[in-house]
């Protein structure tokens, strides 16, 4: 190609460019077309990038949401455990309140002063020598040896040995326990003897002509000087003539569940004389008939 033709072609192209430029300045057609093409190309490139970005952000957000949900679940689980523990504690407090209310309703006269105590330990193993419990009072706090122990249901035993602030209580089921009792209805006297853990109590020295019946309540007579008069002790299970003596063979069971004691009352002597018996003691604090009360 000659120089003339190159110059001619360059001139034609220049004229076309100037014409299109002038036409575009008036109509802006090429600008709009270029903007649309550029926008379409930008959209085609940015859409996949944005999709990937949204996916990554969604995964990250869901991760933090799951972490938050897990922490919230742990917090709620801990709150539930705390509430359950508090509910159990409140239930135990309520049960203890009922037991203590029942304890303070035990009727005793002015010659005895009730003192509350907690049971610290029960029988020390199956091979323990004594049927006993350990309580939270000693000789300096009202738990001197010989002090009787009761619950709202009846007699438990008496203090055997004591330190300053704790004591060992000999239960009425121990084989060395001897308690002077009356049958509550027939008024037959006898000696209630322990036979060991899990064994029935025996009532000795009850005469054959006594009208003791099964189911009758045995109460302390006070004749031995160890226990207040009229404390319920046991329930008669069986009555039969003895094959070996002139007395009755009577079996009984304690009124108190001695294996599950938690609180007890010690009956500390006050040294005051008991009130005079008018001859008709209340049913819940019953003792031997007053002299002359059976006279016609």
PDB file of C-alpha atoms in Angstrom:
ATOM      1  CA  UNK A   1       0.000   0.000   0.000  1.00  0.00           C
ATOM      2  CA  UNK A   2       1.291   3.387  -1.045  1.00  0.00           C
ATOM      3  CA  UNK A   3       1.615   6.424   1.174  1.00  0.00           C
ATOM      4  CA  UNK A   4      -1.170   8.154  -0.699  1.00  0.00           C
ATOM      5  CA  UNK A   5      -3.604   5.362   0.080  1.00  0.00           C
ATOM      6  CA  UNK A   6      -2.579   5.346   3.773  1.00  0.00           C
ATOM      7  CA  UNK A   7      -3.130   9.064   4.040  1.00  0.00           C
ATOM      8  CA  UNK A   8      -6.461   8.721   2.268  1.00  0.00           C
ATOM      9  CA  UNK A   9      -7.566   5.937   4.635  1.00  0.00           C
ATOM     10  CA  UNK A  10      -6.446   7.906   7.690  1.00  0.00           C
ATOM     11  CA  UNK A  11      -8.392  10.924   6.449  1.00  0.00           C
ATOM     12  CA  UNK A  12     -11.535   8.885   5.902  1.00  0.00           C
ATOM     13  CA  UNK A  13     -11.256   7.347   9.369  1.00  0.00           C
ATOM     14  CA  UNK A  14     -10.695  10.752  10.897  1.00  0.00           C
ATOM     15  CA  UNK A  15     -13.733  12.156   9.125  1.00  0.00           C
ATOM     16  CA  UNK A  16     -15.830   9.180  10.326  1.00  0.00           C
ATOM     17  CA  UNK A  17     -14.570   9.603  13.887  1.00  0.00           C
ATOM     18  CA  UNK A  18     -15.259  13.326  13.907  1.00  0.00           C
ATOM     19  CA  UNK A  19     -18.714  12.727  12.445  1.00  0.00           C
ATOM     20  CA  UNK A  20     -19.577  10.045  14.987  1.00  0.00           C
ATOM     21  CA  UNK A  21     -18.130  12.203  17.742  1.00  0.00           C
ATOM     22  CA  UNK A  22     -20.244  15.168  16.652  1.00  0.00           C
ATOM     23  CA  UNK A  23     -23.305  12.928  16.328  1.00  0.00           C
ATOM     24  CA  UNK A  24     -22.688  11.401  19.762  1.00  0.00           C
ATOM     25  CA  UNK A  25     -22.278  14.871  21.298  1.00  0.00           C
ATOM     26  CA  UNK A  26     -25.726  15.730  20.031  1.00  0.00           C
ATOM     27  CA  UNK A  27     -27.533  12.442  20.709  1.00  0.00           C
ATOM     28  CA  UNK A  28     -25.352  10.679  23.430  1.00  0.00           C
ATOM     29  CA  UNK A  29     -26.264   7.390  21.826  1.00  0.00           C
ATOM     30  CA  UNK A  30     -22.773   5.928  21.991  1.00  0.00           C
ATOM     31  CA  UNK A  31     -22.348   7.051  25.601  1.00  0.00           C
ATOM     32  CA  UNK A  32     -25.549   5.280  26.620  1.00  0.00           C
ATOM     33  CA  UNK A  33     -24.600   2.158  24.696  1.00  0.00           C
ATOM     34  CA  UNK A  34     -21.134   2.117  26.253  1.00  0.00           C
ATOM     35  CA  UNK A  35     -22.612   2.638  29.734  1.00  0.00           C
ATOM     36  CA  UNK A  36     -25.084  -0.203  29.232  1.00  0.00           C
ATOM     37  CA  UNK A  37     -22.416  -2.556  27.928  1.00  0.00           C
ATOM     38  CA  UNK A  38     -20.056  -1.638  30.770  1.00  0.00           C
ATOM     39  CA  UNK A  39     -22.823  -2.011  33.354  1.00  0.00           C
ATOM     40  CA  UNK A  40     -23.788  -5.413  31.992  1.00  0.00           C
ATOM     41  CA  UNK A  41     -20.207  -6.578  32.074  1.00  0.00           C
ATOM     42  CA  UNK A  42     -19.741  -5.253  35.633  1.00  0.00           C
ATOM     43  CA  UNK A  43     -22.916  -7.000  36.739  1.00  0.00           C
ATOM     44  CA  UNK A  44     -21.810 -10.271  35.162  1.00  0.00           C
ATOM     45  CA  UNK A  45     -18.525 -10.086  37.070  1.00  0.00           C
ATOM     46  CA  UNK A  46     -19.848  -8.748  40.417  1.00  0.00           C
ATOM     47  CA  UNK A  47     -22.822 -11.103  40.810  1.00  0.00           C
ATOM     48  CA  UNK A  48     -20.739 -14.270  41.358  1.00  0.00           C
ATOM     49  CA  UNK A  49     -18.431 -12.363  43.700  1.00  0.00           C
ATOM     50  CA  UNK A  50     -21.411 -11.061  45.695  1.00  0.00           C
ATOM     51  CA  UNK A  51     -22.954 -14.538  45.832  1.00  0.00           C
ATOM     52  CA  UNK A  52     -19.744 -15.962  47.273  1.00  0.00           C
ATOM     53  CA  UNK A  53     -19.536 -13.066  49.745  1.00  0.00           C
ATOM     54  CA  UNK A  54     -23.144 -13.581  50.874  1.00  0.00           C
ATOM     55  CA  UNK A  55     -22.538 -17.301  51.350  1.00  0.00           C
ATOM     56  CA  UNK A  56     -19.454 -16.688  53.451  1.00  0.00           C
ATOM     57  CA  UNK A  57     -21.226 -14.043  55.557  1.00  0.00           C
ATOM     58  CA  UNK A  58     -24.244 -16.343  56.013  1.00  0.00           C
ATOM     59  CA  UNK A  59     -22.089 -19.210  57.212  1.00  0.00           C
ATOM     60  CA  UNK A  60     -20.246 -16.889  59.610  1.00  0.00           C
ATOM     61  CA  UNK A  61     -23.460 -15.392  60.923  1.00  0.00           C
ATOM     62  CA  UNK A  62     -25.024 -18.830  61.429  1.00  0.00           C
ATOM     63  CA  UNK A  63     -21.896 -19.950  63.242  1.00  0.00           C
ATOM     64  CA  UNK A  64     -22.156 -17.055  65.693  1.00  0.00           C
ATOM     65  CA  UNK A  65     -25.890 -17.721  66.053  1.00  0.00           C
ATOM     66  CA  UNK A  66     -25.184 -21.357  66.908  1.00  0.00           C
ATOM     67  CA  UNK A  67     -22.515 -20.312  69.385  1.00  0.00           C
ATOM     68  CA  UNK A  68     -24.998 -17.900  70.976  1.00  0.00           C
ATOM     69  CA  UNK A  69     -27.706 -20.572  71.103  1.00  0.00           C
ATOM     70  CA  UNK A  70     -25.311 -23.048  72.688  1.00  0.00           C
ATOM     71  CA  UNK A  71     -24.262 -20.529  75.337  1.00  0.00           C
ATOM     72  CA  UNK A  72     -27.915 -19.665  75.978  1.00  0.00           C
ATOM     73  CA  UNK A  73     -28.760 -23.364  76.356  1.00  0.00           C
ATOM     74  CA  UNK A  74     -25.921 -23.815  78.820  1.00  0.00           C
ATOM     75  CA  UNK A  75     -27.073 -20.814  80.814  1.00  0.00           C
ATOM     76  CA  UNK A  76     -30.685 -22.035  80.862  1.00  0.00           C
ATOM     77  CA  UNK A  77     -29.569 -25.538  81.828  1.00  0.00           C
ATOM     78  CA  UNK A  78     -27.598 -24.113  84.740  1.00  0.00           C
ATOM     79  CA  UNK A  79     -30.597 -22.032  85.827  1.00  0.00           C
ATOM     80  CA  UNK A  80     -32.808 -25.132  85.735  1.00  0.00           C
ATOM     81  CA  UNK A  81     -30.315 -27.032  87.886  1.00  0.00           C
ATOM     82  CA  UNK A  82     -30.134 -24.131  90.347  1.00  0.00           C
ATOM     83  CA  UNK A  83     -33.927 -23.955  90.553  1.00  0.00           C
ATOM     84  CA  UNK A  84     -34.186 -27.716  91.082  1.00  0.00           C
ATOM     85  CA  UNK A  85     -31.609 -27.554  93.862  1.00  0.00           C
ATOM     86  CA  UNK A  86     -33.452 -24.642  95.449  1.00  0.00           C
ATOM     87  CA  UNK A  87     -36.749 -26.511  95.166  1.00  0.00           C
ATOM     88  CA  UNK A  88     -35.270 -29.568  96.862  1.00  0.00           C
ATOM     89  CA  UNK A  89     -33.803 -27.393  99.612  1.00  0.00           C
ATOM     90  CA  UNK A  90     -37.151 -25.674 100.154  1.00  0.00           C
ATOM     91  CA  UNK A  91     -38.880 -29.041 100.264  1.00  0.00           C
ATOM     92  CA  UNK A  92     -36.424 -30.285 102.869  1.00  0.00           C
ATOM     93  CA  UNK A  93     -36.891 -27.100 104.908  1.00  0.00           C
ATOM     94  CA  UNK A  94     -40.661 -27.541 104.760  1.00  0.00           C
ATOM     95  CA  UNK A  95     -40.426 -31.180 105.847  1.00  0.00           C
ATOM     96  CA  UNK A  96     -38.151 -30.176 108.729  1.00  0.00           C
ATOM     97  CA  UNK A  97     -40.602 -27.435 109.739  1.00  0.00           C
ATOM     98  CA  UNK A  98     -43.443 -29.971 109.881  1.00  0.00           C
ATOM     99  CA  UNK A  99     -41.349 -32.314 112.018  1.00  0.00           C
ATOM    100  CA  UNK A 100     -40.336 -29.524 114.417  1.00  0.00           C
ATOM    101  CA  UNK A 101     -43.928 -28.288 114.735  1.00  0.00           C
ATOM    102  CA  UNK A 102     -44.972 -31.814 115.639  1.00  0.00           C
ATOM    103  CA  UNK A 103     -42.163 -32.073 118.184  1.00  0.00           C
ATOM    104  CA  UNK A 104     -43.106 -28.931 120.077  1.00  0.00           C
ATOM    105  CA  UNK A 105     -46.679 -30.175 120.459  1.00  0.00           C
ATOM    106  CA  UNK A 106     -45.591 -33.015 122.746  1.00  0.00           C
ATOM    107  CA  UNK A 107     -47.332 -32.481 126.106  1.00  0.00           C
ATOM    108  CA  UNK A 108     -45.027 -32.424 129.134  1.00  0.00           C
ATOM    109  CA  UNK A 109     -45.601 -30.975 132.565  1.00  0.00           C
ATOM    110  CA  UNK A 110     -43.585 -28.285 134.322  1.00  0.00           C
ATOM    111  CA  UNK A 111     -41.178 -30.780 135.874  1.00  0.00           C
ATOM    112  CA  UNK A 112     -39.565 -31.370 132.451  1.00  0.00           C
ATOM    113  CA  UNK A 113     -38.108 -28.897 129.985  1.00  0.00           C
ATOM    114  CA  UNK A 114     -37.940 -29.963 126.295  1.00  0.00           C
ATOM    115  CA  UNK A 115     -34.703 -29.254 124.400  1.00  0.00           C
ATOM    116  CA  UNK A 116     -34.386 -29.846 120.667  1.00  0.00           C
ATOM    117  CA  UNK A 117     -31.409 -31.754 119.252  1.00  0.00           C
ATOM    118  CA  UNK A 118     -30.288 -33.056 115.876  1.00  0.00           C
ATOM    119  CA  UNK A 119     -29.304 -36.653 115.262  1.00  0.00           C
ATOM    120  CA  UNK A 120     -25.686 -36.648 114.094  1.00  0.00           C
ATOM    121  CA  UNK A 121     -25.226 -40.365 113.481  1.00  0.00           C
ATOM    122  CA  UNK A 122     -27.132 -43.596 113.799  1.00  0.00           C
ATOM    123  CA  UNK A 123     -26.008 -47.065 114.773  1.00  0.00           C
ATOM    124  CA  UNK A 124     -22.312 -47.386 113.902  1.00  0.00           C
ATOM    125  CA  UNK A 125     -22.376 -50.431 111.636  1.00  0.00           C
ATOM    126  CA  UNK A 126     -24.281 -53.750 111.859  1.00  0.00           C
ATOM    127  CA  UNK A 127     -21.828 -55.154 114.396  1.00  0.00           C
ATOM    128  CA  UNK A 128     -22.108 -52.237 116.803  1.00  0.00           C
ATOM    129  CA  UNK A 129     -22.397 -53.266 120.433  1.00  0.00           C
ATOM    130  CA  UNK A 130     -25.260 -50.901 121.274  1.00  0.00           C
ATOM    131  CA  UNK A 131     -28.450 -49.810 119.582  1.00  0.00           C
ATOM    132  CA  UNK A 132     -27.658 -46.116 119.795  1.00  0.00           C
ATOM    133  CA  UNK A 133     -27.597 -42.753 118.064  1.00  0.00           C
ATOM    134  CA  UNK A 134     -25.382 -39.691 118.484  1.00  0.00           C
ATOM    135  CA  UNK A 135     -27.025 -36.312 119.079  1.00  0.00           C
ATOM    136  CA  UNK A 136     -25.898 -32.668 119.009  1.00  0.00           C
ATOM    137  CA  UNK A 137     -26.228 -31.939 122.743  1.00  0.00           C
ATOM    138  CA  UNK A 138     -23.899 -32.842 125.597  1.00  0.00           C
ATOM    139  CA  UNK A 139     -23.759 -32.398 129.332  1.00  0.00           C
ATOM    140  CA  UNK A 140     -23.092 -28.647 128.973  1.00  0.00           C
ATOM    141  CA  UNK A 141     -26.173 -28.147 126.737  1.00  0.00           C
ATOM    142  CA  UNK A 142     -28.787 -30.291 128.443  1.00  0.00           C
ATOM    143  CA  UNK A 143     -27.734 -33.767 127.303  1.00  0.00           C
ATOM    144  CA  UNK A 144     -26.592 -35.247 130.605  1.00  0.00           C
ATOM    145  CA  UNK A 145     -26.562 -39.044 131.057  1.00  0.00           C
ATOM    146  CA  UNK A 146     -29.994 -40.380 131.908  1.00  0.00           C
ATOM    147  CA  UNK A 147     -31.891 -37.624 130.076  1.00  0.00           C
ATOM    148  CA  UNK A 148     -34.909 -39.104 128.223  1.00  0.00           C
ATOM    149  CA  UNK A 149     -35.389 -38.514 124.495  1.00  0.00           C
ATOM    150  CA  UNK A 150     -38.710 -38.395 122.673  1.00  0.00           C
ATOM    151  CA  UNK A 151     -40.324 -37.388 119.404  1.00  0.00           C
ATOM    152  CA  UNK A 152     -43.899 -36.344 118.795  1.00  0.00           C
ATOM    153  CA  UNK A 153     -44.735 -40.047 118.334  1.00  0.00           C
ATOM    154  CA  UNK A 154     -43.245 -41.337 121.532  1.00  0.00           C
ATOM    155  CA  UNK A 155     -40.182 -42.419 123.480  1.00  0.00           C
ATOM    156  CA  UNK A 156     -36.789 -42.897 121.803  1.00  0.00           C
ATOM    157  CA  UNK A 157     -34.481 -43.790 124.701  1.00  0.00           C
ATOM    158  CA  UNK A 158     -32.159 -42.008 127.100  1.00  0.00           C
ATOM    159  CA  UNK A 159     -28.683 -40.486 127.082  1.00  0.00           C
ATOM    160  CA  UNK A 160     -26.054 -43.083 127.964  1.00  0.00           C
ATOM    161  CA  UNK A 161     -22.776 -41.155 127.673  1.00  0.00           C
ATOM    162  CA  UNK A 162     -22.117 -37.476 127.033  1.00  0.00           C
ATOM    163  CA  UNK A 163     -19.291 -35.133 126.175  1.00  0.00           C
ATOM    164  CA  UNK A 164     -19.530 -31.364 126.410  1.00  0.00           C
ATOM    165  CA  UNK A 165     -21.505 -30.905 123.181  1.00  0.00           C
ATOM    166  CA  UNK A 166     -22.588 -34.347 121.979  1.00  0.00           C
ATOM    167  CA  UNK A 167     -23.964 -37.519 123.482  1.00  0.00           C
ATOM    168  CA  UNK A 168     -24.714 -41.174 122.770  1.00  0.00           C
ATOM    169  CA  UNK A 169     -28.329 -42.198 123.247  1.00  0.00           C
ATOM    170  CA  UNK A 170     -29.280 -45.764 124.171  1.00  0.00           C
ATOM    171  CA  UNK A 171     -32.371 -46.656 122.150  1.00  0.00           C
ATOM    172  CA  UNK A 172     -35.271 -48.513 123.725  1.00  0.00           C
ATOM    173  CA  UNK A 173     -34.582 -51.475 121.400  1.00  0.00           C
ATOM    174  CA  UNK A 174     -31.152 -52.157 122.963  1.00  0.00           C
ATOM    175  CA  UNK A 175     -31.053 -55.425 124.965  1.00  0.00           C
ATOM    176  CA  UNK A 176     -29.891 -53.522 128.046  1.00  0.00           C
ATOM    177  CA  UNK A 177     -32.898 -51.154 127.931  1.00  0.00           C
ATOM    178  CA  UNK A 178     -35.525 -51.607 130.648  1.00  0.00           C
ATOM    179  CA  UNK A 179     -38.562 -49.287 130.844  1.00  0.00           C
ATOM    180  CA  UNK A 180     -41.387 -49.415 133.357  1.00  0.00           C
ATOM    181  CA  UNK A 181     -44.674 -49.188 131.421  1.00  0.00           C
ATOM    182  CA  UNK A 182     -48.428 -49.374 131.768  1.00  0.00           C
ATOM    183  CA  UNK A 183     -50.888 -50.571 129.158  1.00  0.00           C
ATOM    184  CA  UNK A 184     -52.918 -47.471 128.374  1.00  0.00           C
ATOM    185  CA  UNK A 185     -56.367 -49.042 128.684  1.00  0.00           C
ATOM    186  CA  UNK A 186     -56.068 -51.995 131.056  1.00  0.00           C
ATOM    187  CA  UNK A 187     -53.443 -50.225 133.211  1.00  0.00           C
ATOM    188  CA  UNK A 188     -51.440 -53.446 133.541  1.00  0.00           C
ATOM    189  CA  UNK A 189     -47.862 -52.727 134.677  1.00  0.00           C
ATOM    190  CA  UNK A 190     -44.829 -54.372 133.142  1.00  0.00           C
ATOM    191  CA  UNK A 191     -41.204 -53.938 132.133  1.00  0.00           C
ATOM    192  CA  UNK A 192     -40.534 -53.246 128.447  1.00  0.00           C
ATOM    193  CA  UNK A 193     -37.296 -54.918 127.372  1.00  0.00           C
ATOM    194  CA  UNK A 194     -35.331 -54.332 124.182  1.00  0.00           C
ATOM    195  CA  UNK A 195     -34.245 -57.350 122.143  1.00  0.00           C
ATOM    196  CA  UNK A 196     -31.943 -55.723 119.587  1.00  0.00           C
ATOM    197  CA  UNK A 197     -32.226 -54.036 116.202  1.00  0.00           C
ATOM    198  CA  UNK A 198     -34.962 -55.495 114.038  1.00  0.00           C
ATOM    199  CA  UNK A 199     -36.385 -57.586 116.896  1.00  0.00           C
ATOM    200  CA  UNK A 200     -39.713 -57.204 118.640  1.00  0.00           C
ATOM    201  CA  UNK A 201     -39.819 -55.735 122.130  1.00  0.00           C
ATOM    202  CA  UNK A 202     -40.857 -57.896 125.052  1.00  0.00           C
ATOM    203  CA  UNK A 203     -43.065 -56.875 127.959  1.00  0.00           C
ATOM    204  CA  UNK A 204     -42.158 -58.864 131.051  1.00  0.00           C
ATOM    205  CA  UNK A 205     -43.799 -59.377 134.444  1.00  0.00           C
ATOM    206  CA  UNK A 206     -47.379 -58.812 133.261  1.00  0.00           C
ATOM    207  CA  UNK A 207     -49.717 -61.035 135.295  1.00  0.00           C
ATOM    208  CA  UNK A 208     -51.865 -63.609 133.547  1.00  0.00           C
ATOM    209  CA  UNK A 209     -55.087 -62.009 134.736  1.00  0.00           C
ATOM    210  CA  UNK A 210     -54.202 -58.668 133.060  1.00  0.00           C
ATOM    211  CA  UNK A 211     -56.583 -57.653 130.284  1.00  0.00           C
ATOM    212  CA  UNK A 212     -53.921 -56.509 127.838  1.00  0.00           C
ATOM    213  CA  UNK A 213     -55.033 -56.798 124.210  1.00  0.00           C
ATOM    214  CA  UNK A 214     -53.279 -56.643 120.871  1.00  0.00           C
ATOM    215  CA  UNK A 215     -53.027 -53.098 119.479  1.00  0.00           C
ATOM    216  CA  UNK A 216     -53.000 -51.457 122.924  1.00  0.00           C
ATOM    217  CA  UNK A 217     -50.518 -48.616 123.507  1.00  0.00           C
ATOM    218  CA  UNK A 218     -47.864 -48.952 126.187  1.00  0.00           C
ATOM    219  CA  UNK A 219     -46.895 -45.768 128.046  1.00  0.00           C
ATOM    220  CA  UNK A 220     -44.201 -44.944 130.577  1.00  0.00           C
ATOM    221  CA  UNK A 221     -45.396 -45.410 134.161  1.00  0.00           C
ATOM    222  CA  UNK A 222     -42.746 -43.182 135.742  1.00  0.00           C
ATOM    223  CA  UNK A 223     -42.252 -45.767 138.487  1.00  0.00           C
ATOM    224  CA  UNK A 224     -38.611 -46.308 137.559  1.00  0.00           C
ATOM    225  CA  UNK A 225     -37.829 -42.593 137.933  1.00  0.00           C
ATOM    226  CA  UNK A 226     -36.074 -42.532 134.564  1.00  0.00           C
ATOM    227  CA  UNK A 227     -38.846 -41.242 132.316  1.00  0.00           C
ATOM    228  CA  UNK A 228     -41.784 -38.860 132.656  1.00  0.00           C
ATOM    229  CA  UNK A 229     -45.094 -40.535 133.274  1.00  0.00           C
ATOM    230  CA  UNK A 230     -47.392 -41.007 130.306  1.00  0.00           C
ATOM    231  CA  UNK A 231     -45.025 -40.948 127.322  1.00  0.00           C
ATOM    232  CA  UNK A 232     -46.187 -43.392 124.576  1.00  0.00           C
ATOM    233  CA  UNK A 233     -43.569 -46.076 123.992  1.00  0.00           C
ATOM    234  CA  UNK A 234     -44.806 -49.060 121.987  1.00  0.00           C
ATOM    235  CA  UNK A 235     -47.808 -50.873 120.518  1.00  0.00           C
ATOM    236  CA  UNK A 236     -48.735 -54.402 121.615  1.00  0.00           C
ATOM    237  CA  UNK A 237     -48.483 -56.937 118.783  1.00  0.00           C
ATOM    238  CA  UNK A 238     -49.365 -60.198 120.466  1.00  0.00           C
ATOM    239  CA  UNK A 239     -50.506 -61.445 123.874  1.00  0.00           C
ATOM    240  CA  UNK A 240     -50.335 -65.063 125.047  1.00  0.00           C
ATOM    241  CA  UNK A 241     -49.729 -66.976 128.291  1.00  0.00           C
ATOM    242  CA  UNK A 242     -46.074 -67.792 128.835  1.00  0.00           C
ATOM    243  CA  UNK A 243     -45.030 -71.448 128.688  1.00  0.00           C
ATOM    244  CA  UNK A 244     -42.339 -70.981 131.306  1.00  0.00           C
ATOM    245  CA  UNK A 245     -43.560 -68.445 133.897  1.00  0.00           C
ATOM    246  CA  UNK A 246     -46.759 -67.282 135.551  1.00  0.00           C
ATOM    247  CA  UNK A 247     -46.654 -64.109 133.484  1.00  0.00           C
ATOM    248  CA  UNK A 248     -47.922 -63.204 130.009  1.00  0.00           C
ATOM    249  CA  UNK A 249     -45.740 -63.411 126.897  1.00  0.00           C
ATOM    250  CA  UNK A 250     -46.265 -60.039 125.215  1.00  0.00           C
ATOM    251  CA  UNK A 251     -44.563 -58.757 122.062  1.00  0.00           C
ATOM    252  CA  UNK A 252     -44.587 -55.089 121.058  1.00  0.00           C
ATOM    253  CA  UNK A 253     -43.078 -52.693 118.532  1.00  0.00           C
ATOM    254  CA  UNK A 254     -41.800 -49.111 119.029  1.00  0.00           C
ATOM    255  CA  UNK A 255     -44.070 -46.262 118.005  1.00  0.00           C
ATOM    256  CA  UNK A 256     -41.094 -44.268 116.712  1.00  0.00           C
ATOM    257  CA  UNK A 257     -39.177 -45.232 113.568  1.00  0.00           C
ATOM    258  CA  UNK A 258     -35.795 -45.430 115.266  1.00  0.00           C
ATOM    259  CA  UNK A 259     -33.922 -46.044 112.012  1.00  0.00           C
ATOM    260  CA  UNK A 260     -34.846 -42.698 110.445  1.00  0.00           C
ATOM    261  CA  UNK A 261     -34.554 -40.138 113.217  1.00  0.00           C
ATOM    262  CA  UNK A 262     -33.478 -36.593 112.342  1.00  0.00           C
ATOM    263  CA  UNK A 263     -34.619 -34.416 115.246  1.00  0.00           C
ATOM    264  CA  UNK A 264     -35.450 -35.347 118.826  1.00  0.00           C
ATOM    265  CA  UNK A 265     -36.443 -33.671 122.085  1.00  0.00           C
ATOM    266  CA  UNK A 266     -34.507 -34.114 125.298  1.00  0.00           C
ATOM    267  CA  UNK A 267     -36.622 -33.885 128.443  1.00  0.00           C
ATOM    268  CA  UNK A 268     -34.404 -32.139 130.979  1.00  0.00           C
ATOM    269  CA  UNK A 269     -35.615 -32.287 134.602  1.00  0.00           C
ATOM    270  CA  UNK A 270     -36.405 -28.817 135.922  1.00  0.00           C
ATOM    271  CA  UNK A 271     -36.547 -29.791 139.602  1.00  0.00           C
ATOM    272  CA  UNK A 272     -40.088 -28.429 139.851  1.00  0.00           C
ATOM    273  CA  UNK A 273     -42.829 -30.602 141.269  1.00  0.00           C
ATOM    274  CA  UNK A 274     -45.373 -31.839 138.736  1.00  0.00           C
ATOM    275  CA  UNK A 275     -48.830 -30.313 138.947  1.00  0.00           C
ATOM    276  CA  UNK A 276     -51.359 -32.126 141.179  1.00  0.00           C
ATOM    277  CA  UNK A 277     -53.367 -34.819 139.401  1.00  0.00           C
ATOM    278  CA  UNK A 278     -57.081 -34.018 139.734  1.00  0.00           C
ATOM    279  CA  UNK A 279     -57.933 -37.653 139.026  1.00  0.00           C
ATOM    280  CA  UNK A 280     -58.760 -37.186 135.353  1.00  0.00           C
ATOM    281  CA  UNK A 281     -55.557 -36.518 133.442  1.00  0.00           C
ATOM    282  CA  UNK A 282     -55.901 -35.598 129.762  1.00  0.00           C
ATOM    283  CA  UNK A 283     -55.820 -38.486 127.326  1.00  0.00           C
ATOM    284  CA  UNK A 284     -52.603 -37.381 125.646  1.00  0.00           C
ATOM    285  CA  UNK A 285     -50.764 -37.286 128.980  1.00  0.00           C
ATOM    286  CA  UNK A 286     -52.047 -40.298 130.822  1.00  0.00           C
ATOM    287  CA  UNK A 287     -50.605 -41.989 133.889  1.00  0.00           C
ATOM    288  CA  UNK A 288     -51.602 -44.442 136.597  1.00  0.00           C
ATOM    289  CA  UNK A 289     -54.982 -43.904 138.203  1.00  0.00           C
ATOM    290  CA  UNK A 290     -54.914 -41.421 141.036  1.00  0.00           C
ATOM    291  CA  UNK A 291     -55.473 -42.897 144.500  1.00  0.00           C
ATOM    292  CA  UNK A 292     -59.181 -43.074 145.205  1.00  0.00           C
ATOM    293  CA  UNK A 293     -60.156 -42.356 141.602  1.00  0.00           C
ATOM    294  CA  UNK A 294     -61.557 -45.877 141.233  1.00  0.00           C
ATOM    295  CA  UNK A 295     -63.663 -45.659 144.347  1.00  0.00           C
ATOM    296  CA  UNK A 296     -67.410 -45.982 143.709  1.00  0.00           C
TER     297      UNK A 296
END
